[in-house]
Tab-separated table of C-alpha atoms in Angstrom:
chain	number	residue	atom	x	y	z
A	214	MET	CA	0.000	0.000	0.000
A	215	THR	CA	2.886	2.380	0.698
A	216	ALA	CA	4.241	2.173	-2.855
A	217	SER	CA	0.842	2.428	-4.547
A	218	LEU	CA	-0.205	5.525	-2.602
A	219	GLU	CA	2.336	7.629	-4.494
A	220	GLN	CA	0.929	6.349	-7.771
A	221	LEU	CA	-2.650	6.925	-6.644
A	222	ARG	CA	-1.960	10.548	-5.724
A	223	ARG	CA	-1.092	11.175	-9.372
A	224	CYS	CA	-4.458	9.812	-10.588
A	225	HIS	CA	-7.121	12.245	-11.790
A	226	PHE	CA	-10.252	10.138	-11.353
A	227	ALA	CA	-11.351	6.841	-9.798
A	228	VAL	CA	-14.049	4.370	-10.826
A	229	ASP	CA	-15.889	1.748	-8.793
A	230	LEU	CA	-17.555	-0.531	-11.348
A	231	GLY	CA	-19.981	-2.590	-9.289
A	232	ALA	CA	-22.515	-5.183	-10.391
A	233	ALA	CA	-25.326	-2.989	-9.040
A	234	ARG	CA	-24.007	0.588	-9.347
A	235	THR	CA	-21.189	2.514	-11.010
A	236	ARG	CA	-19.549	5.360	-9.109
A	237	VAL	CA	-16.961	7.847	-10.347
A	238	TYR	CA	-14.841	10.148	-8.168
A	239	VAL	CA	-13.036	13.064	-9.839
A	240	LYS	CA	-10.085	14.615	-8.038
A	241	GLY	CA	-11.053	18.040	-6.731
A	242	ALA	CA	-14.750	17.584	-7.580
A	243	GLY	CA	-15.719	14.585	-5.424
A	244	LEU	CA	-18.312	11.945	-6.287
A	245	VAL	CA	-19.768	12.950	-9.654
A	246	VAL	CA	-21.512	9.718	-10.765
A	247	ASP	CA	-23.595	7.291	-8.703
A	248	GLN	CA	-25.889	5.396	-11.069
A	249	PRO	CA	-27.013	1.792	-11.683
A	250	SER	CA	-24.682	-0.227	-13.934
A	251	VAL	CA	-27.380	-0.663	-16.577
A	252	ALA	CA	-27.672	0.309	-20.251
A	253	ALA	CA	-30.544	0.013	-22.724
A	254	VAL	CA	-29.648	-0.729	-26.374
A	255	ASN	CA	-31.661	-0.669	-29.594
A	256	THR	CA	-30.819	-4.059	-31.136
A	257	ARG	CA	-31.859	-2.893	-34.632
A	258	THR	CA	-29.479	0.067	-34.837
A	259	GLY	CA	-27.022	-0.668	-32.002
A	260	ALA	CA	-27.717	2.784	-30.555
A	261	LEU	CA	-27.553	3.371	-26.815
A	262	ILE	CA	-30.976	4.562	-25.648
A	263	ALA	CA	-30.509	5.077	-21.924
A	264	VAL	CA	-28.077	4.436	-19.067
A	265	GLY	CA	-28.261	4.484	-15.276
A	266	ASP	CA	-31.540	5.123	-13.453
A	267	PHE	CA	-33.672	5.497	-16.579
A	268	ALA	CA	-32.319	2.268	-18.083
A	269	GLU	CA	-33.013	0.393	-14.836
A	270	LYS	CA	-36.631	1.581	-14.871
A	271	MET	CA	-36.947	0.054	-18.341
A	272	THR	CA	-36.046	-3.440	-17.044
A	273	GLY	CA	-38.842	-5.868	-17.913
A	274	ARG	CA	-40.872	-3.151	-19.663
A	275	THR	CA	-39.247	-2.928	-23.108
A	276	PRO	CA	-40.410	-4.055	-26.567
A	277	ASP	CA	-38.508	-6.814	-28.386
A	278	TYR	CA	-36.045	-4.510	-30.143
A	279	ILE	CA	-34.792	-2.862	-26.917
A	280	ARG	CA	-32.446	-4.890	-24.714
A	281	VAL	CA	-31.450	-3.915	-21.178
A	282	VAL	CA	-27.895	-5.084	-20.439
A	283	ARG	CA	-25.570	-5.099	-17.442
A	284	PRO	CA	-21.939	-4.850	-18.619
A	285	VAL	CA	-20.606	-5.583	-15.109
A	286	SER	CA	-21.190	-8.872	-13.294
A	287	GLY	CA	-19.792	-9.761	-9.886
A	288	GLY	CA	-17.531	-6.707	-9.873
A	289	THR	CA	-15.953	-7.816	-13.182
A	290	VAL	CA	-16.466	-6.138	-16.563
A	291	VAL	CA	-17.981	-8.745	-18.884
A	292	ASP	CA	-18.644	-6.420	-21.852
A	293	ILE	CA	-15.808	-3.908	-22.230
A	294	GLU	CA	-17.280	-1.960	-25.157
A	295	MET	CA	-20.667	-1.537	-23.489
A	296	ALA	CA	-19.033	-0.566	-20.174
A	297	GLN	CA	-17.063	2.153	-21.992
A	298	ARG	CA	-20.175	3.502	-23.718
A	299	MET	CA	-22.102	3.462	-20.448
A	300	LEU	CA	-19.316	5.333	-18.608
A	301	ARG	CA	-19.034	7.965	-21.355
A	302	HIS	CA	-22.736	8.775	-21.085
A	303	LEU	CA	-22.724	8.731	-17.281
A	304	LEU	CA	-19.769	11.137	-17.117
A	305	GLY	CA	-21.264	13.563	-19.623
A	306	ASP	CA	-19.485	15.916	-22.018
A	307	LYS	CA	-18.507	18.525	-19.416
A	308	ILE	CA	-16.580	16.135	-17.128
A	309	ARG	CA	-15.017	14.285	-20.057
A	310	ARG	CA	-13.757	17.567	-21.544
A	311	SER	CA	-12.159	18.552	-18.245
A	312	LEU	CA	-10.443	15.145	-17.976
A	313	ARG	CA	-9.191	15.285	-21.568
A	314	ARG	CA	-7.274	18.484	-20.748
A	315	LYS	CA	-4.879	16.505	-18.544
A	316	PRO	CA	-1.567	15.930	-20.358
A	317	ILE	CA	-1.305	12.325	-19.110
A	318	LEU	CA	-4.678	11.149	-17.824
A	319	ARG	CA	-4.365	8.646	-14.961
A	320	ALA	CA	-7.186	6.611	-13.444
A	321	ALA	CA	-7.763	4.262	-10.524
A	322	ALA	CA	-10.240	1.389	-10.296
A	323	CYS	CA	-11.495	-1.065	-7.678
A	324	THR	CA	-11.111	-4.779	-8.330
A	325	PRO	CA	-12.548	-7.630	-6.223
A	326	HIS	CA	-10.207	-9.544	-3.949
A	327	ASP	CA	-8.276	-12.253	-5.818
A	328	ALA	CA	-9.548	-11.012	-9.190
A	329	ASP	CA	-7.936	-13.063	-11.946
A	330	PRO	CA	-5.674	-11.407	-14.558
A	331	LEU	CA	-8.474	-11.382	-17.151
A	332	ALA	CA	-10.777	-9.455	-14.802
A	333	GLN	CA	-8.000	-6.990	-14.017
A	334	ARG	CA	-7.258	-6.565	-17.711
A	335	ALA	CA	-10.940	-5.908	-18.460
A	336	ALA	CA	-11.031	-3.106	-15.864
A	337	ILE	CA	-7.869	-1.555	-17.311
A	338	GLU	CA	-9.133	-1.778	-20.914
A	339	THR	CA	-12.421	-0.137	-19.934
A	340	LEU	CA	-10.683	2.948	-18.532
A	341	VAL	CA	-8.070	3.056	-21.299
A	342	GLY	CA	-11.008	3.333	-23.699
A	343	LEU	CA	-12.006	6.516	-21.864
A	344	GLY	CA	-8.593	8.054	-22.549
A	345	ALA	CA	-6.625	6.988	-19.463
A	346	ARG	CA	-2.921	6.531	-20.205
A	347	ARG	CA	-2.276	4.655	-16.959
A	348	VAL	CA	-4.660	2.715	-14.669
A	349	GLU	CA	-3.926	1.799	-11.044
A	350	LEU	CA	-5.857	-1.120	-9.537
A	351	VAL	CA	-6.816	-1.133	-5.848
A	352	ASP	CA	-8.318	-4.041	-3.926
A	353	THR	CA	-11.946	-3.258	-3.087
A	354	LEU	CA	-11.388	-4.417	0.504
A	355	ILE	CA	-8.648	-1.843	1.153
A	356	ALA	CA	-10.551	0.950	-0.628
A	357	ALA	CA	-13.724	0.218	1.367
A	358	ALA	CA	-11.824	0.069	4.677
A	359	VAL	CA	-10.200	3.434	3.965
A	360	GLY	CA	-13.537	4.913	2.893
A	361	CYS	CA	-15.286	4.012	6.141
A	362	GLY	CA	-12.477	5.472	8.257
A	363	LEU	CA	-10.795	2.307	9.518
A	364	PRO	CA	-7.132	2.809	10.520
A	365	VAL	CA	-5.858	0.257	8.007
A	366	GLU	CA	-2.292	1.636	8.042
A	367	ARG	CA	-1.883	0.970	11.782
A	368	PRO	CA	-0.504	-2.315	13.234
A	369	GLU	CA	-3.860	-3.119	14.884
A	370	ALA	CA	-6.256	-5.541	13.193
A	371	THR	CA	-9.406	-4.322	11.490
A	372	MET	CA	-12.069	-6.520	9.895
A	373	VAL	CA	-14.183	-5.357	6.985
A	374	LEU	CA	-17.168	-7.059	5.345
A	375	VAL	CA	-17.944	-5.779	1.840
A	376	CYS	CA	-21.510	-6.812	1.017
A	377	GLY	CA	-21.971	-6.474	-2.738
A	378	ALA	CA	-24.753	-7.427	-5.119
A	379	ALA	CA	-23.071	-10.570	-6.475
A	380	ALA	CA	-20.498	-11.463	-3.807
A	381	THR	CA	-19.458	-10.772	-0.226
A	382	GLN	CA	-15.801	-10.191	0.659
A	383	VAL	CA	-14.393	-10.577	4.161
A	384	ALA	CA	-10.892	-9.515	5.197
A	385	VAL	CA	-8.667	-8.809	8.172
A	386	LEU	CA	-6.339	-5.862	7.519
A	387	SER	CA	-3.212	-4.689	9.291
A	388	LEU	CA	-0.353	-2.350	8.312
A	389	GLY	CA	-2.171	-1.340	5.145
A	390	SER	CA	-2.300	-4.876	3.742
A	391	ILE	CA	-4.661	-7.832	3.703
A	392	VAL	CA	-3.645	-10.441	6.282
A	393	ASN	CA	-6.364	-12.904	5.327
A	394	ALA	CA	-9.419	-12.639	3.113
A	395	VAL	CA	-12.094	-14.722	1.432
A	396	ARG	CA	-14.596	-14.001	-1.322
A	397	ILE	CA	-18.025	-15.625	-0.954
A	398	PRO	CA	-20.235	-15.865	-4.092
A	399	VAL	CA	-23.308	-14.758	-2.127
A	400	GLY	CA	-24.609	-11.205	-2.183
A	401	GLY	CA	-27.746	-9.128	-2.408
A	402	GLU	CA	-28.834	-10.906	-5.599
A	403	ALA	CA	-28.816	-14.278	-3.794
A	404	VAL	CA	-31.031	-12.790	-1.096
A	405	ASP	CA	-33.364	-11.427	-3.792
A	406	HIS	CA	-33.544	-14.869	-5.405
A	407	ALA	CA	-34.359	-16.527	-2.057
A	408	ILE	CA	-37.252	-14.103	-1.495
A	409	VAL	CA	-38.581	-14.583	-5.042
A	410	GLN	CA	-38.489	-18.371	-4.669
A	411	HIS	CA	-40.222	-18.193	-1.274
A	412	LEU	CA	-43.086	-16.103	-2.679
A	413	ARG	CA	-43.385	-18.347	-5.707
A	414	HIS	CA	-43.528	-21.605	-3.743
A	415	GLN	CA	-45.494	-20.476	-0.710
A	416	HIS	CA	-47.888	-17.955	-2.279
A	417	GLU	CA	-47.738	-18.793	-6.026
A	418	LEU	CA	-46.863	-15.166	-6.668
A	419	MET	CA	-44.340	-13.689	-9.105
A	420	LEU	CA	-42.848	-10.327	-8.266
A	421	PRO	CA	-42.179	-7.630	-10.873
A	422	SER	CA	-38.453	-7.013	-11.326
A	423	GLN	CA	-38.646	-3.568	-9.728
A	424	SER	CA	-40.057	-5.040	-6.498
A	425	VAL	CA	-37.520	-7.822	-6.043
A	426	ARG	CA	-35.044	-5.879	-3.897
A	427	PRO	CA	-35.634	-6.888	-0.273
A	428	LEU	CA	-35.156	-3.300	0.829
A	429	GLN	CA	-37.922	-2.306	-1.580
A	430	LEU	CA	-40.008	-5.210	-0.321
A	431	ALA	CA	-41.304	-2.531	2.036
A	432	LEU	CA	-41.382	-4.323	5.367
A	433	SER	CA	-41.362	-0.732	6.631
A	434	GLY	CA	-38.207	0.142	8.463
A	435	ASN	CA	-37.128	-2.816	10.557
A	436	GLY	CA	-39.485	-5.268	8.882
A	437	LEU	CA	-36.913	-8.047	8.525
A	438	THR	CA	-36.040	-7.921	12.209
A	439	ALA	CA	-38.072	-9.688	14.871
A	440	SER	CA	-39.333	-6.327	16.167
A	441	GLY	CA	-40.874	-5.356	12.805
A	442	PRO	CA	-44.470	-5.834	11.618
A	443	ALA	CA	-45.782	-9.406	11.589
A	444	SER	CA	-46.958	-9.214	7.971
A	445	THR	CA	-46.970	-6.936	4.958
A	446	GLU	CA	-48.957	-6.756	1.723
A	447	ILE	CA	-47.137	-7.621	-1.522
A	448	HIS	CA	-48.454	-7.079	-5.049
A	449	GLY	CA	-47.478	-9.393	-7.884
A	450	ARG	CA	-48.696	-11.727	-10.611
A	451	ASP	CA	-50.430	-15.020	-9.960
A	452	VAL	CA	-48.340	-17.916	-11.295
A	453	ALA	CA	-51.359	-19.928	-12.493
A	454	THR	CA	-53.724	-17.289	-13.897
A	455	GLY	CA	-51.272	-14.516	-14.788
A	456	LEU	CA	-53.578	-11.950	-13.155
A	457	ALA	CA	-52.518	-9.284	-10.673
A	458	ARG	CA	-52.941	-10.369	-7.061
A	459	SER	CA	-52.054	-9.143	-3.566
A	460	VAL	CA	-51.110	-11.382	-0.645
A	461	GLN	CA	-50.274	-10.883	3.017
A	462	VAL	CA	-46.739	-12.165	3.537
A	463	ASP	CA	-45.520	-13.343	6.934
A	464	THR	CA	-42.275	-11.447	7.602
A	465	ALA	CA	-40.992	-14.225	9.893
A	466	ALA	CA	-41.181	-16.660	6.951
A	467	VAL	CA	-39.307	-14.169	4.729
A	468	ARG	CA	-36.678	-13.837	7.444
A	469	ASP	CA	-36.231	-17.631	7.475
A	470	ALA	CA	-36.008	-17.724	3.661
A	471	ILE	CA	-33.005	-15.393	3.540
A	472	GLN	CA	-31.147	-17.188	6.334
A	473	THR	CA	-29.877	-19.895	3.947
A	474	PRO	CA	-27.791	-17.661	1.635
A	475	LEU	CA	-26.608	-15.538	4.564
A	476	THR	CA	-25.290	-18.650	6.358
A	477	ALA	CA	-22.524	-18.847	3.729
A	478	VAL	CA	-21.351	-15.390	4.863
A	479	LEU	CA	-21.049	-16.661	8.447
A	480	ASP	CA	-18.970	-19.611	7.221
A	481	GLY	CA	-16.659	-17.192	5.394
A	482	ILE	CA	-16.166	-15.054	8.505
A	483	GLY	CA	-15.339	-18.179	10.525
A	484	LYS	CA	-12.776	-19.297	7.925
A	485	VAL	CA	-11.015	-15.905	7.946
A	486	LEU	CA	-10.835	-15.849	11.755
A	487	ARG	CA	-9.540	-19.436	11.964
A	488	ASP	CA	-6.660	-18.643	9.630
A	489	CYS	CA	-5.672	-15.393	11.397
A	490	PRO	CA	-2.906	-15.041	14.021
A	491	PRO	CA	-4.327	-15.105	17.592
A	492	ASP	CA	-3.035	-11.594	18.360
A	493	LEU	CA	-5.071	-10.104	15.535
A	494	VAL	CA	-8.198	-12.031	16.533
A	495	ALA	CA	-7.827	-10.607	20.056
A	496	ASP	CA	-7.878	-7.090	18.548
A	497	LEU	CA	-11.041	-7.919	16.628
A	498	ALA	CA	-12.857	-9.030	19.788
A	499	ASP	CA	-12.861	-5.353	20.827
A	500	ARG	CA	-13.053	-3.639	17.440
A	501	GLY	CA	-15.559	-5.992	15.820
A	502	ILE	CA	-16.644	-6.083	12.172
A	503	MET	CA	-17.309	-3.079	9.931
A	504	MET	CA	-19.978	-3.693	7.279
A	505	VAL	CA	-19.870	-1.761	4.007
A	506	GLY	CA	-21.573	-2.146	0.623
A	507	GLY	CA	-25.190	-1.722	-0.438
A	508	SER	CA	-26.329	-5.096	0.926
A	509	ALA	CA	-25.048	-4.146	4.395
A	510	LEU	CA	-28.295	-2.174	4.746
A	511	LEU	CA	-30.389	-5.351	4.623
A	512	PRO	CA	-32.510	-5.002	7.794
A	513	GLY	CA	-31.462	-7.436	10.497
A	514	PHE	CA	-28.255	-8.595	8.750
A	515	ASP	CA	-25.989	-6.886	11.306
A	516	GLN	CA	-28.041	-8.282	14.183
A	517	MET	CA	-27.706	-11.803	12.762
A	518	LEU	CA	-23.906	-11.449	12.505
A	519	ARG	CA	-23.724	-10.071	16.042
A	520	GLN	CA	-25.585	-13.069	17.451
A	521	ALA	CA	-23.632	-15.633	15.410
A	522	THR	CA	-20.110	-14.279	16.058
A	523	GLY	CA	-20.486	-12.675	19.485
A	524	MET	CA	-18.447	-9.714	18.152
A	525	PRO	CA	-19.472	-6.061	17.822
A	526	VAL	CA	-20.850	-5.348	14.339
A	527	HIS	CA	-20.991	-1.808	12.927
A	528	ILE	CA	-22.467	-0.478	9.691
A	529	ALA	CA	-20.541	2.341	8.004
A	530	GLU	CA	-22.211	5.741	7.850
A	531	ARG	CA	-22.688	5.568	4.058
A	532	PRO	CA	-21.873	1.916	3.336
A	533	GLU	CA	-22.765	1.940	-0.350
A	534	VAL	CA	-20.136	4.578	-1.314
A	535	CYS	CA	-17.275	3.551	0.993
A	536	ALA	CA	-15.145	1.961	-1.743
A	537	VAL	CA	-15.204	4.951	-4.079
A	538	GLU	CA	-14.775	7.384	-1.166
A	539	GLY	CA	-11.719	5.390	-0.090
A	540	LEU	CA	-10.284	5.699	-3.591
A	541	GLY	CA	-11.019	9.417	-3.465
A	542	ALA	CA	-9.191	9.788	-0.151
A	543	MET	CA	-6.131	8.118	-1.686
A	544	LEU	CA	-6.319	10.349	-4.771
A	545	GLU	CA	-6.557	13.490	-2.638
A	546	GLY	CA	-3.610	12.408	-0.474
A	547	ARG	CA	-5.603	12.224	2.763
A	548	ILE	CA	-4.091	8.832	3.701
A	549	GLU	CA	-0.587	8.770	5.120
A	550	PRO	CA	1.204	5.394	5.167
A	551	LEU	CA	2.989	4.176	8.262
A	552	ALA	CA	6.692	4.778	7.577
A	553	LEU	CA	8.703	1.593	8.030
A	554	ASP	CA	12.300	2.653	7.480
A	555	PRO	CA	14.940	-0.106	7.392
A	556	ILE	CA	17.189	-0.289	10.443
A	557	THR	CA	20.800	0.455	9.627
A	558	ASP	CA	23.535	-1.419	11.436
């Protein structure tokens, strides 16, 4: 981390290409883009019709010749050309003109922990297509830990849980580096799928795509916790007749349905702790776990982790933007590495 900080300070903008949302931080301007990673394309002409929020609203509502695509999956760019086109439109002409004035445009990007060389290359190619002459890659775990204010450069242990749409990453950090980490292929989308399957099997109800998100599943406030309302009304389509129908859903049953995918996250936390040195685990008993990422806001998730691990669990102040804010802090030079000078004899 010490060596890369110097390189990061020279970068002009940073991109967090997530499966759910794309965020762009421009040096000196702050967070300028925070939009869904979605694009709508006319398949007849190849023209880009919409990106971001508007494209996401079109999901499941388009005619045959309009296709809604997601160029990022699991934190990895799967369609480089479409990701470039989406980013160009999200940035807009004004920001792109200001970036083009830089003599040597440098960029930074988040990559998932243990991303393979192909995934790293895809992220680099995407930003090179926007005009970047050099691209620095930063592990999402370190960027998120910096963004939520954890003292990652100190010799004490800190534990961060990045809850993404497609995967969850768990890591113990110390001295600005990852001591031990694991990537679990379970995220917010797995929770969505568990809820959809529960409603389909138990109530023979299909949800519209815009209502799948468990946080949009209403459950007003703390609905997915034991202290929330006992039931809530859900509108959807009857599986047998295809007609619109409303049902009263038991929130306790929904809570049980999402326990299965979330159990894999608990297994991942246990694996990271088992493979950590005892001294670092002792630090974590006091400091606990910091949750970041959009899925960290799933009601009752932190309470479940607290009960299962017996450790303090905290949710970052703005968990969904921690990774890009961490990149921004590195770009602006707000992070000072711990100086480890060699001892001379």
